[in-house]
PDB file of C-alpha atoms in Angstrom:
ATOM      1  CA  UNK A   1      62.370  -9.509  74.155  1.00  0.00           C
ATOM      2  CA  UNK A   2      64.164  -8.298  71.261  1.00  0.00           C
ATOM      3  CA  UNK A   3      63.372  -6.868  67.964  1.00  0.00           C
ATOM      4  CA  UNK A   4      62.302  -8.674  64.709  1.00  0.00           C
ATOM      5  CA  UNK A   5      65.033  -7.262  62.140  1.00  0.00           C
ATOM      6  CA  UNK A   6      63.527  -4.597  59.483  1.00  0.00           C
ATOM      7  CA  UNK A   7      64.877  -2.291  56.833  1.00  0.00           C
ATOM      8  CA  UNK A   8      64.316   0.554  59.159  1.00  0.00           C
ATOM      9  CA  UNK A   9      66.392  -0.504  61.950  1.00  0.00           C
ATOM     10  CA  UNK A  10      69.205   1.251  62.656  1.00  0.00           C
ATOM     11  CA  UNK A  11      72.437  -0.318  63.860  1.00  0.00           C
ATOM     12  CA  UNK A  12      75.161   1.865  65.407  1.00  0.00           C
ATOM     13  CA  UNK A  13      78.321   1.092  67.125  1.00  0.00           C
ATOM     14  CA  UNK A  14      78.980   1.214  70.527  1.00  0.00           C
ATOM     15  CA  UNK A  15      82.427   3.935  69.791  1.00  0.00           C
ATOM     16  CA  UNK A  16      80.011   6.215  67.615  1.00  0.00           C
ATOM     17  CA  UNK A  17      76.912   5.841  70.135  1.00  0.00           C
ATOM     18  CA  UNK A  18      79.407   6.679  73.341  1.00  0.00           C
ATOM     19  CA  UNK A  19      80.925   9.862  71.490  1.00  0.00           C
ATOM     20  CA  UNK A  20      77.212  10.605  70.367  1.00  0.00           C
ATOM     21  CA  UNK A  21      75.838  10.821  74.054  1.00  0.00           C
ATOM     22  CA  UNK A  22      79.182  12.323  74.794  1.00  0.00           C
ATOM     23  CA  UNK A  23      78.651  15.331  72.349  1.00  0.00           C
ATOM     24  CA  UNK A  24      75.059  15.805  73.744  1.00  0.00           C
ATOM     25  CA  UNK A  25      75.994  15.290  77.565  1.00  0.00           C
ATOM     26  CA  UNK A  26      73.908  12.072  77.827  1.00  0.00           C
ATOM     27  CA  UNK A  27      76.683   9.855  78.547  1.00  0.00           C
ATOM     28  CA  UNK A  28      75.463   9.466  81.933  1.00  0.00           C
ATOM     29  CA  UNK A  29      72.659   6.911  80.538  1.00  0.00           C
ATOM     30  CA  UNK A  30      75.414   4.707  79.752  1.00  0.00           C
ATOM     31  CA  UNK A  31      76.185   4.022  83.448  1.00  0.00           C
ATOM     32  CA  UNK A  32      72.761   2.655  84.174  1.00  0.00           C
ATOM     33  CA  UNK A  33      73.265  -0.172  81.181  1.00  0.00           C
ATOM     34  CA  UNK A  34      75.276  -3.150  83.112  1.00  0.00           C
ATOM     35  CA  UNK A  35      72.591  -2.745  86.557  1.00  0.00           C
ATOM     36  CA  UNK A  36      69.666  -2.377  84.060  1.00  0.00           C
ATOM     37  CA  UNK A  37      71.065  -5.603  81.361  1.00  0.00           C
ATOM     38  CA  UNK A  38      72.185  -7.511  84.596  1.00  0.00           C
ATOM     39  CA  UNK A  39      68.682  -7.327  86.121  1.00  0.00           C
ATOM     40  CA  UNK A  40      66.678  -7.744  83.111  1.00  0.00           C
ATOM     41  CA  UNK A  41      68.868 -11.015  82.419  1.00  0.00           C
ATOM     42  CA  UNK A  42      68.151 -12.358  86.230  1.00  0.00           C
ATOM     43  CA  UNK A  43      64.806 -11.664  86.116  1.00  0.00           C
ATOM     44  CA  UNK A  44      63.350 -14.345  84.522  1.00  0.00           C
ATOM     45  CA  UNK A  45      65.757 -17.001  86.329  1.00  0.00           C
ATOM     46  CA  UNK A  46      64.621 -15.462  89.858  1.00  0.00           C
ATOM     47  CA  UNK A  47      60.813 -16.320  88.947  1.00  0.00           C
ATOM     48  CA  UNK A  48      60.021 -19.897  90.260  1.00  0.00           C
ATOM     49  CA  UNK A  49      58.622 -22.428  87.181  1.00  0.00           C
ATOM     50  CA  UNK A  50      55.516 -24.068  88.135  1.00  0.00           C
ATOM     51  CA  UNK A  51      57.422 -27.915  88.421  1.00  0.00           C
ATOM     52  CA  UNK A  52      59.941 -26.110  91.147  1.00  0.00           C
ATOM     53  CA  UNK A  53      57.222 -24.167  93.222  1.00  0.00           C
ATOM     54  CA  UNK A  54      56.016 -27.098  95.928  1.00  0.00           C
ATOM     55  CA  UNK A  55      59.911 -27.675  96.340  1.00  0.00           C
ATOM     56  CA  UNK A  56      61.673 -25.953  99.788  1.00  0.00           C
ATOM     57  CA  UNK A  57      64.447 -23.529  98.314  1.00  0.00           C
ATOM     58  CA  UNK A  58      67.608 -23.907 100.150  1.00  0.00           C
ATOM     59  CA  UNK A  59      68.406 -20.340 101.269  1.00  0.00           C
ATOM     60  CA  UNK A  60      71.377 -21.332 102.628  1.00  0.00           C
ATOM     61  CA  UNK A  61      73.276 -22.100  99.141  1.00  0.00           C
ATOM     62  CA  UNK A  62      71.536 -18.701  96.783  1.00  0.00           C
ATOM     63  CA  UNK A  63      73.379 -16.462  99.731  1.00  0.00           C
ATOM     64  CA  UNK A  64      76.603 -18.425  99.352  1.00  0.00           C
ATOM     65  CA  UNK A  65      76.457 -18.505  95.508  1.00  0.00           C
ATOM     66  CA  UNK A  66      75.451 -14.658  95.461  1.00  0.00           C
ATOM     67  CA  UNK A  67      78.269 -13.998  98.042  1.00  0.00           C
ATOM     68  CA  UNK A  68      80.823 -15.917  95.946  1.00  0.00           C
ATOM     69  CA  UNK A  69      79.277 -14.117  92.501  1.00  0.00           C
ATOM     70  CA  UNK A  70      79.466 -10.759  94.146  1.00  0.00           C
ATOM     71  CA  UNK A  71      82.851 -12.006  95.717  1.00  0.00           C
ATOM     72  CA  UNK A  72      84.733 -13.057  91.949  1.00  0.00           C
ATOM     73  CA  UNK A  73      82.970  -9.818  90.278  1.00  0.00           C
ATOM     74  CA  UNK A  74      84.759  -7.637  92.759  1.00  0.00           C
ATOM     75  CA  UNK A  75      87.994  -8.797  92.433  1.00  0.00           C
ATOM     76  CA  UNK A  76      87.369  -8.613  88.262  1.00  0.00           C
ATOM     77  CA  UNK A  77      86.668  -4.912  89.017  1.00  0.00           C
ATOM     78  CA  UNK A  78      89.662  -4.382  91.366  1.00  0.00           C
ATOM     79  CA  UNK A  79      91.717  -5.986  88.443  1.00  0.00           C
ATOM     80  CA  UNK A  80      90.403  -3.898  85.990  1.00  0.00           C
ATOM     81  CA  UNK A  81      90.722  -0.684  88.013  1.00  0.00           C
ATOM     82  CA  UNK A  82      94.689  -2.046  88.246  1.00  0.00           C
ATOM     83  CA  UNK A  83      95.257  -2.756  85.147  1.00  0.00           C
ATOM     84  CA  UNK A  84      93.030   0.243  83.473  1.00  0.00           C
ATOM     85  CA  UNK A  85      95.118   3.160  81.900  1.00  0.00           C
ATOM     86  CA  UNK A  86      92.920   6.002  83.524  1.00  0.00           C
ATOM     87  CA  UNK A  87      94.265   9.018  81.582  1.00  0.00           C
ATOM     88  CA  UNK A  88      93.555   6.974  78.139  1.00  0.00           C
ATOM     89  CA  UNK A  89      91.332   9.579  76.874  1.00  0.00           C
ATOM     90  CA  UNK A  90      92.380  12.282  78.632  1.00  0.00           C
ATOM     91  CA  UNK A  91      92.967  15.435  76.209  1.00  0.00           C
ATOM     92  CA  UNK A  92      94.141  18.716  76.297  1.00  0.00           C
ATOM     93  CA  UNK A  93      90.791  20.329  75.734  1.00  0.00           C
ATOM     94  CA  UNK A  94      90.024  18.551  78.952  1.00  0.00           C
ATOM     95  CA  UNK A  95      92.243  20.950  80.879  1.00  0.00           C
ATOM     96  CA  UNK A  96      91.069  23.979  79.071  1.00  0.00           C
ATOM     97  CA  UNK A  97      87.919  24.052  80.181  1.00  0.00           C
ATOM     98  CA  UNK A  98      86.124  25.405  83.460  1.00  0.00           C
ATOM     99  CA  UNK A  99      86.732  23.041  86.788  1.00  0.00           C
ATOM    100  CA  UNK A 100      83.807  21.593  88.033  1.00  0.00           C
ATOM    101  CA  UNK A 101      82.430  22.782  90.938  1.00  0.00           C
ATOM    102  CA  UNK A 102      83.765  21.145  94.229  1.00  0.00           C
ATOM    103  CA  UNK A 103      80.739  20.891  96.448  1.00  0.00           C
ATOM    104  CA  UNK A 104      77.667  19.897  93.732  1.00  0.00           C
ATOM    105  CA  UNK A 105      79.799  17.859  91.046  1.00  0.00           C
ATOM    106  CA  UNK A 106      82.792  17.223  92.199  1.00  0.00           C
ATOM    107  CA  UNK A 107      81.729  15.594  95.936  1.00  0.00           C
ATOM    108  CA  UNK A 108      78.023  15.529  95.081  1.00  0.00           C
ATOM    109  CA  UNK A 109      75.612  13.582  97.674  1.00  0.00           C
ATOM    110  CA  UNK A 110      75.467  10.746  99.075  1.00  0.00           C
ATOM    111  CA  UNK A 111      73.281   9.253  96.499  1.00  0.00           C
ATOM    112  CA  UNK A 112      75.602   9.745  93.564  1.00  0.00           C
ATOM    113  CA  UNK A 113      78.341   7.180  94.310  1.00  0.00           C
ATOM    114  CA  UNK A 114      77.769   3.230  94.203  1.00  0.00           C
ATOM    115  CA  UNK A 115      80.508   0.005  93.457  1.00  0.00           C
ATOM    116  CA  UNK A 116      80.518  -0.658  90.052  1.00  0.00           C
ATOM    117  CA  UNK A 117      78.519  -3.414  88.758  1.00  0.00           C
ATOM    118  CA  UNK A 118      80.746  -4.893  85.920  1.00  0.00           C
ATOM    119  CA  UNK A 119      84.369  -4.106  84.828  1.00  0.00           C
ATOM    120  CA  UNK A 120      82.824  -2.162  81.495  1.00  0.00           C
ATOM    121  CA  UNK A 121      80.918   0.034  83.716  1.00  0.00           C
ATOM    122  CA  UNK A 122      84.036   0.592  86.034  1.00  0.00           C
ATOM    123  CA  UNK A 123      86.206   1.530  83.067  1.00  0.00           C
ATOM    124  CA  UNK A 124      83.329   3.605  81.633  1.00  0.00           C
ATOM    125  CA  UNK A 125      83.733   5.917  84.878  1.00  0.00           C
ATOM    126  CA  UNK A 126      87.147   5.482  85.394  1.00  0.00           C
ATOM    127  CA  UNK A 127      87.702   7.183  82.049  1.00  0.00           C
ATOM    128  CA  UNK A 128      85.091   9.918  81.809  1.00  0.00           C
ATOM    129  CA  UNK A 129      85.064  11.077  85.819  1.00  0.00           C
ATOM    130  CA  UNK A 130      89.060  11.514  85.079  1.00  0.00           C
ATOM    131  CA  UNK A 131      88.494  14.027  81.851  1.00  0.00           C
ATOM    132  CA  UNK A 132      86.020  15.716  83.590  1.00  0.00           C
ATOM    133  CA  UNK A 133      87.326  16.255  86.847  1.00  0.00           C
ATOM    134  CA  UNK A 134      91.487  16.372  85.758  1.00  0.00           C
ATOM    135  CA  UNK A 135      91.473  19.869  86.853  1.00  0.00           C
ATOM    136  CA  UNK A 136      90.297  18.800  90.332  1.00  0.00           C
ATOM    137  CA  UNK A 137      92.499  15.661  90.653  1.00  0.00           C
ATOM    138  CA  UNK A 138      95.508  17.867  89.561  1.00  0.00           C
ATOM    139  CA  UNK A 139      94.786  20.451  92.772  1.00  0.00           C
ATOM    140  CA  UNK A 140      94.374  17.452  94.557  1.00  0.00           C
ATOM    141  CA  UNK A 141      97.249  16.222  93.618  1.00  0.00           C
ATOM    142  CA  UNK A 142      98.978  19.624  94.722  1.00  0.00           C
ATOM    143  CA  UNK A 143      97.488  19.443  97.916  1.00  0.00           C
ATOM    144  CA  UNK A 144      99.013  15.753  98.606  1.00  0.00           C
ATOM    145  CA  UNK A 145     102.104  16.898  97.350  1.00  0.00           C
ATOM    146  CA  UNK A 146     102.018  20.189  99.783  1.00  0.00           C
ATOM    147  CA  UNK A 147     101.195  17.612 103.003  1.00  0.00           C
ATOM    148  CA  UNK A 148     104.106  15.669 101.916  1.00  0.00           C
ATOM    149  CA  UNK A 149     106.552  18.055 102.302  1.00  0.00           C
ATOM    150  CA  UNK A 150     104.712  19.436 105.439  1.00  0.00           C
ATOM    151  CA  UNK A 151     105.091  15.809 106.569  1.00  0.00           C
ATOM    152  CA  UNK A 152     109.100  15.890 105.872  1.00  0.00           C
ATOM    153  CA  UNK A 153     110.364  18.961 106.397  1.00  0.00           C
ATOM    154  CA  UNK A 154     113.389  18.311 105.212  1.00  0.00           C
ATOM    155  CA  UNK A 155     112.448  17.741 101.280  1.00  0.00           C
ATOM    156  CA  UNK A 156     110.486  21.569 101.683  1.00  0.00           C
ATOM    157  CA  UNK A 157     114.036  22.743 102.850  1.00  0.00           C
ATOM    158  CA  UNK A 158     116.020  20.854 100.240  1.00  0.00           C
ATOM    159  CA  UNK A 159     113.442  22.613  97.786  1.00  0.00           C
ATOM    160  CA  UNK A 160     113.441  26.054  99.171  1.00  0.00           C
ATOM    161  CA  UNK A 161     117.598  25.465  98.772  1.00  0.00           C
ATOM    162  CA  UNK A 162     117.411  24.319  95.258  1.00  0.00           C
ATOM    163  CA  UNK A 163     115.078  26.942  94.276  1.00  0.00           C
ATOM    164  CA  UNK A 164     117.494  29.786  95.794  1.00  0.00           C
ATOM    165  CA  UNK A 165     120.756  28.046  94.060  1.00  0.00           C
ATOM    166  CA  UNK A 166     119.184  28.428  90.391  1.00  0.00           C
ATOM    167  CA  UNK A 167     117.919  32.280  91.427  1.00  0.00           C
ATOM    168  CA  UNK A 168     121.300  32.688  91.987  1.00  0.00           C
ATOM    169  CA  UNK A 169     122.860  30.678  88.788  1.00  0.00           C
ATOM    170  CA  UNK A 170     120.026  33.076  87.048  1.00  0.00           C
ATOM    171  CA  UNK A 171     121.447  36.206  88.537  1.00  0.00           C
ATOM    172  CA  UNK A 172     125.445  35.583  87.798  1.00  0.00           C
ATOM    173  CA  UNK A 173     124.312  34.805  84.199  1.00  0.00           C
ATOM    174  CA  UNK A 174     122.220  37.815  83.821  1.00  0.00           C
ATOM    175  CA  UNK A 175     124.802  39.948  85.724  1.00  0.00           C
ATOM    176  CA  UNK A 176     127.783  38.455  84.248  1.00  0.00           C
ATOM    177  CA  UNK A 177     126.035  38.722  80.613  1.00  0.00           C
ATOM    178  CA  UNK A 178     127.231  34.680  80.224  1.00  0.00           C
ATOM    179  CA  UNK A 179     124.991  34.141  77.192  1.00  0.00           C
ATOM    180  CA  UNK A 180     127.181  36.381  74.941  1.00  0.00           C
ATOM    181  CA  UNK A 181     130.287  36.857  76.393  1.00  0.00           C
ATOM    182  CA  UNK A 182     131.019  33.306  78.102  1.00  0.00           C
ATOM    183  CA  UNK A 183     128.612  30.499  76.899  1.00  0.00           C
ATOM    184  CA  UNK A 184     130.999  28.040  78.246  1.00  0.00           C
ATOM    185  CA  UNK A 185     131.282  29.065  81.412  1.00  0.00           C
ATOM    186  CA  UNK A 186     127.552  29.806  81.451  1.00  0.00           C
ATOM    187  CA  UNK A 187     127.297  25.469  80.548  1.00  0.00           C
ATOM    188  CA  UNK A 188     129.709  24.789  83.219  1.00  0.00           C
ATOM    189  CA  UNK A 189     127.795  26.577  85.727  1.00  0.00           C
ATOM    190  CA  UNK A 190     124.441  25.156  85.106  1.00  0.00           C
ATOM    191  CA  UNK A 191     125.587  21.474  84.739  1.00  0.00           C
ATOM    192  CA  UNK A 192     127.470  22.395  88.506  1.00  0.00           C
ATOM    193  CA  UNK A 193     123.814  23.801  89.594  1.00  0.00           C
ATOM    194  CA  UNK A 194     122.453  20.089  87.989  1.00  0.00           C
ATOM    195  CA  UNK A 195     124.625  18.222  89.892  1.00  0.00           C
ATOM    196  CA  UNK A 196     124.124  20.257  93.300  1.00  0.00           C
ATOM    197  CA  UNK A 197     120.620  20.018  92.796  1.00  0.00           C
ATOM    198  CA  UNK A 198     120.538  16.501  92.717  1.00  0.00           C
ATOM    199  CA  UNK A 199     122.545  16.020  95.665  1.00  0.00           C
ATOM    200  CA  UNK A 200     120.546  18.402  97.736  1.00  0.00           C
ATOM    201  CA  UNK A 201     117.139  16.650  96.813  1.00  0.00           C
ATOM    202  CA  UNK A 202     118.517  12.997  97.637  1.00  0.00           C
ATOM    203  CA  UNK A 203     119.897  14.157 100.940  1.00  0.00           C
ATOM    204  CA  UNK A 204     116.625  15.622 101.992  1.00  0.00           C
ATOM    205  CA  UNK A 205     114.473  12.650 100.818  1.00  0.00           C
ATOM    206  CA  UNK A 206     112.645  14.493  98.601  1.00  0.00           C
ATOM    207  CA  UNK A 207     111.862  11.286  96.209  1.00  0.00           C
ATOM    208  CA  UNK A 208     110.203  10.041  99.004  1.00  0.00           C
ATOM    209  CA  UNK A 209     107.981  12.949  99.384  1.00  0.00           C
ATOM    210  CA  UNK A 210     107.133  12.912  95.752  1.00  0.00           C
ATOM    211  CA  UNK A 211     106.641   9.465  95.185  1.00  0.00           C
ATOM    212  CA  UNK A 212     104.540   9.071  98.387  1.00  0.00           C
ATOM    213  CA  UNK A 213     102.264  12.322  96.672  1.00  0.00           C
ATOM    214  CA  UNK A 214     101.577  10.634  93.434  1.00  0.00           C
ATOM    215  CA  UNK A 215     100.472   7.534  95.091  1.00  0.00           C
ATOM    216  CA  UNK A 216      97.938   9.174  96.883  1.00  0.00           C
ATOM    217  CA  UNK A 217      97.198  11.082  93.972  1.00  0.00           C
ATOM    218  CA  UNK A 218      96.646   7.995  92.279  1.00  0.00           C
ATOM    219  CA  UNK A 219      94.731   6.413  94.587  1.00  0.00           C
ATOM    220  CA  UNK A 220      92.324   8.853  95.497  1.00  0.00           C
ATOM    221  CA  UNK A 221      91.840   9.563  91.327  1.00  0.00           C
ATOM    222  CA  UNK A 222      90.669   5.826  91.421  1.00  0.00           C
ATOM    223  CA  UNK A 223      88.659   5.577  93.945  1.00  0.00           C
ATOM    224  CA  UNK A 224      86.676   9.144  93.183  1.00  0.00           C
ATOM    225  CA  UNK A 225      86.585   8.095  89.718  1.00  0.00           C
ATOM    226  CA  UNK A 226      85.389   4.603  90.169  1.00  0.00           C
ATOM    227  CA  UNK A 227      82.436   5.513  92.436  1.00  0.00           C
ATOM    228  CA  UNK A 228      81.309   8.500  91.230  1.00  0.00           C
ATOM    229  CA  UNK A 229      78.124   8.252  88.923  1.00  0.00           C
ATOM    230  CA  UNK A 230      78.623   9.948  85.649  1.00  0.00           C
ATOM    231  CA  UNK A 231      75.885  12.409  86.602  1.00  0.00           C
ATOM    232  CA  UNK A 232      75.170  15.461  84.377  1.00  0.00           C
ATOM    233  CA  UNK A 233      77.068  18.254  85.608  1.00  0.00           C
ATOM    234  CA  UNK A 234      75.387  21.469  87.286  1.00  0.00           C
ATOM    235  CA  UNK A 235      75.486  23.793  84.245  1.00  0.00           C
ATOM    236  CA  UNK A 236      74.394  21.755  81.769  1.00  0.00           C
ATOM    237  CA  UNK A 237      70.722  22.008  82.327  1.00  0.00           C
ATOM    238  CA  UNK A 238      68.891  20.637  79.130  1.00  0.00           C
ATOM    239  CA  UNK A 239      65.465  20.005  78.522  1.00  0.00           C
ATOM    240  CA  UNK A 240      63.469  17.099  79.469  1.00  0.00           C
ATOM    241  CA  UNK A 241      62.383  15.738  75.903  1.00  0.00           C
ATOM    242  CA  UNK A 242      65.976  15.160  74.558  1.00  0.00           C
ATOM    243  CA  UNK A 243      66.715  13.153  77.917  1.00  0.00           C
ATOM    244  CA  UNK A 244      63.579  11.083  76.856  1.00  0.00           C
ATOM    245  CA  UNK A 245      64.207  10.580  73.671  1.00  0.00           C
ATOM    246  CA  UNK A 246      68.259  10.024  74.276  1.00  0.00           C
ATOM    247  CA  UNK A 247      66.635   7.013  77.580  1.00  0.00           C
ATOM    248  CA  UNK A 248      64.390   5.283  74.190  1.00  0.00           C
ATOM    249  CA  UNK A 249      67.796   5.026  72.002  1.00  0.00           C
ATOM    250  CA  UNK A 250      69.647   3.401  74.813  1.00  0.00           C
ATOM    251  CA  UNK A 251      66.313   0.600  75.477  1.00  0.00           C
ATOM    252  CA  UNK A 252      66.601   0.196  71.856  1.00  0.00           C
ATOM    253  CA  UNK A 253      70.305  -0.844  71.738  1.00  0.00           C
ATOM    254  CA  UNK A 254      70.817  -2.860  75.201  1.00  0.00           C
ATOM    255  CA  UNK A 255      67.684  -4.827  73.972  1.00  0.00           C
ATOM    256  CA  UNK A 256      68.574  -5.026  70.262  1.00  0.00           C
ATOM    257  CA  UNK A 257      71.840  -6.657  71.658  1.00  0.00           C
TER     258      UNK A 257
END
């Protein structure tokens, strides 16, 4: 069913109605829209017309088609998850704010991750999980980084190396007073420290520590971020009426549509 067009509708779109629930901290609504749209539009197909109803159904071919529809929509939200830039709105009033708590919005229950239904709704979480939670994925990311090295111990040696050859470039300089009385020399040291430093960190595989970390990183970032709900967080804790009002706006615009 969808509205008869009126000089008091009101038409908004879908950027200014996202930033709008965004600003209140209703965005979560939006990530009930593709189930809600996707079951309203296979409702009326799934209810048997009164020619069909004395015919036998074959069982047999709905499971395959909904196995092969369930199959092909997967793989579109695999590809979008690929293909997705996740930090796309990331901001840097993102990381100024307070991190999330781990245990009640960051991990949540049980009941607050599903598959994404459509690639829209996949992006849609993608995006927002990763500006609310950056400060968690970038501890995270720490923490996969700090296994690596524990992993090669090597790379942490080549590090712990490379870190005492510049305190000691620092020293001479500061010592030596190199920024006034020999800026050359003081250039000549620190491309020698650059060139040491790079040696050091190639012969104790420390690429491989890093670039195994930010795969890990990034896979884990997807994978929260993709089936986490966009559930309101703990401290926001509005009142019920806005949340009702906010659930008739989005009817009016997925059935408007």
């Amino acid at each position: 069913m969808s509205f008869a067009p009126n000089p008091l509708s009101l038409t908004v779109s879908d950027p200014a109605f996202e930033s709008w629930l965004r600003d209140s901290g209703h965005l979560y609504t939006l990530d009930t829209l593709p189930a809600s749209s996707s079951s309203s539009s296979s409702a009326p197909s799934a209810s048997p017309s009164p020619s069909s109803s004395n015919k036998p159904i074959p069982t047999s071919t709905s499971t395959s088609q909904s196995r092969l529809s369930f199959f092909l929509s997967s793989l579109r939200t695999l590809a979008t998850l690929i293909s997705n830039n996740p930090l796309a709105k990331l901001q840097v009033a993102d990381l100024a704010g307070p991190t999330p708590s781990w245990t009640r919005d960051f991990i949540g229950g049980p009941g607050e991750y599903s598959w994404p239904v459509e690639s829209p709704q996949a992006r849609l979480r993608v995006q927002e999980n990763v500006r609310r939670y950056a400060k968690n994925y970038m501890f995270l990311s720490l923490l996969f980084f700090t296994c690596c090295l524990y992993r090669i111990p090597i790379s942490l040696l080549g590090l712990v190396a490379c870190l005492g050859i510049w305190e000691g470039v620092r020293f001479c300089i500061k010592s030596w007073e190199m920024e006034e009385k020999y800026p050359v020399l003081r250039q000549v040291m620190v491309n020698v420290a650059l060139i040491i430093t790079a040696s050091v960190l190639y012969i104790c595989y420390f690429q491989f520590a890093l670039v195994y970390a930010i795969g890990l990183s990034y896979a884990a970032m997807l994978i929260h971020a993709s089936l986490r709900k966009l559930t309101p967080l703990s401290k926001s804790n509005g009142s019920s009426q806005p949340k009702k009002v906010v659930k008739k706006s989005v009817r009016f615009s997925s059935s408007s549509k």
